[in-house]
C-alpha positions as a Markdown table, in Angstrom:
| # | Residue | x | y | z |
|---|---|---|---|---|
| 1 | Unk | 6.1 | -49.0 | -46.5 |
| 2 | Unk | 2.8 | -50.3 | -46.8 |
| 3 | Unk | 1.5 | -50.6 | -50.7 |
| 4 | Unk | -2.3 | -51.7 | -51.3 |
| 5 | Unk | -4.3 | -52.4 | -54.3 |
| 6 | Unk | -8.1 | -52.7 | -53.7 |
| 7 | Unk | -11.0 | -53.2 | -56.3 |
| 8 | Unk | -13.6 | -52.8 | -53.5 |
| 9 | Unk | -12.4 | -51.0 | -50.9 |
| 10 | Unk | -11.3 | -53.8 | -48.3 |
| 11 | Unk | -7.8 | -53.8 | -49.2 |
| 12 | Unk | -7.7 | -50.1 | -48.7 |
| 13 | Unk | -9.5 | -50.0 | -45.3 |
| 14 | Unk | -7.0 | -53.1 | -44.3 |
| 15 | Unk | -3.8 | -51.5 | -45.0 |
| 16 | Unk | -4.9 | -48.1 | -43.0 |
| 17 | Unk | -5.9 | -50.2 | -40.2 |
| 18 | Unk | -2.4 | -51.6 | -40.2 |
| 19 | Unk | -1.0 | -48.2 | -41.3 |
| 20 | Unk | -2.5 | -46.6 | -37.8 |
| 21 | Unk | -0.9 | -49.3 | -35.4 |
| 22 | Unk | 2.6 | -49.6 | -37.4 |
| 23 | Unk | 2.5 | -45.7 | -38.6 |
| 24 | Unk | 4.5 | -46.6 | -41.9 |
| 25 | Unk | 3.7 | -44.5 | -45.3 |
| 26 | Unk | 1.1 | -45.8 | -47.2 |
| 27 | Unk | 1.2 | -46.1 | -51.1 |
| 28 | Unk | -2.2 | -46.9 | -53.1 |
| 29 | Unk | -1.0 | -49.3 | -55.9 |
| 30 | Unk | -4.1 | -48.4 | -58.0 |
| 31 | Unk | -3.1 | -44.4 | -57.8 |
| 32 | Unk | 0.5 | -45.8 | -59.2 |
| 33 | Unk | -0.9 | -47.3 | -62.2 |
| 34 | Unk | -3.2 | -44.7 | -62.8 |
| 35 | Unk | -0.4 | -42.4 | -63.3 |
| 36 | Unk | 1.6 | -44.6 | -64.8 |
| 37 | Unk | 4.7 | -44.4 | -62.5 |
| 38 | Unk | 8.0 | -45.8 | -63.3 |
| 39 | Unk | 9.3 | -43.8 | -60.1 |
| 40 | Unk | 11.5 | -46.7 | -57.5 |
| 41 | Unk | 10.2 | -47.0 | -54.1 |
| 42 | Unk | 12.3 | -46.8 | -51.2 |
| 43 | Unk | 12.1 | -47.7 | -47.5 |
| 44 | Unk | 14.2 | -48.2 | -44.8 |
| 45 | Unk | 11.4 | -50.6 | -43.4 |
| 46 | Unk | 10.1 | -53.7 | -44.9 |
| 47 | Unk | 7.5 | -53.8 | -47.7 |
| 48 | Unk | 4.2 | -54.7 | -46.7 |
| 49 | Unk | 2.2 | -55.6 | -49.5 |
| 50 | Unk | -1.9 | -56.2 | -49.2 |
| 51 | Unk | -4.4 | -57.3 | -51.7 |
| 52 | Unk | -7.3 | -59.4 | -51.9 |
| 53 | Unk | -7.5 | -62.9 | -53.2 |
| 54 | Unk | -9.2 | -63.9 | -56.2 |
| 55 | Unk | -9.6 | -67.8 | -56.6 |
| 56 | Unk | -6.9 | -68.4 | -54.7 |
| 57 | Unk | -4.6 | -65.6 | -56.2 |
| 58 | Unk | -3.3 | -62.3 | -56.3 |
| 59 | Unk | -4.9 | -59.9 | -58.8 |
| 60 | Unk | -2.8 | -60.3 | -62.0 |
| 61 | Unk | -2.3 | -56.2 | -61.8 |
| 62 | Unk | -0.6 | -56.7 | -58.9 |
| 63 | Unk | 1.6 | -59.8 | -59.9 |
């Protein structure tokens, strides 16, 4: 399962790029919190997590 949070777009453009090679779901961080979800996430494959860097760290949203 591939989750992504992007604030411009790069993130999102980067995990369907690795999405269409690896064909694993694809889970928009930012849609979760915007719903508020407190649903588990489960996948038989590994987690793939991309965001972007922001001096040197993950956006705190996503830590």
């Amino acid at each position: 399962m591939i989750l992504y949070f992007s604030g411009t777009g790069n993130s999102s453009y980067t995990a369907k790029t690795i999405q269409s090679v690896i064909g694993d779901e694809i889970v928009s961080i930012n849609e979760l919190m915007k719903k508020e979800s407190k649903e588990t996430l489960k996948s038989n494959k590994p987690f793939v997590f991309v965001c972007p860097t922001y001096a040197w760290r993950i956006p705190r949203v996503v830590e």
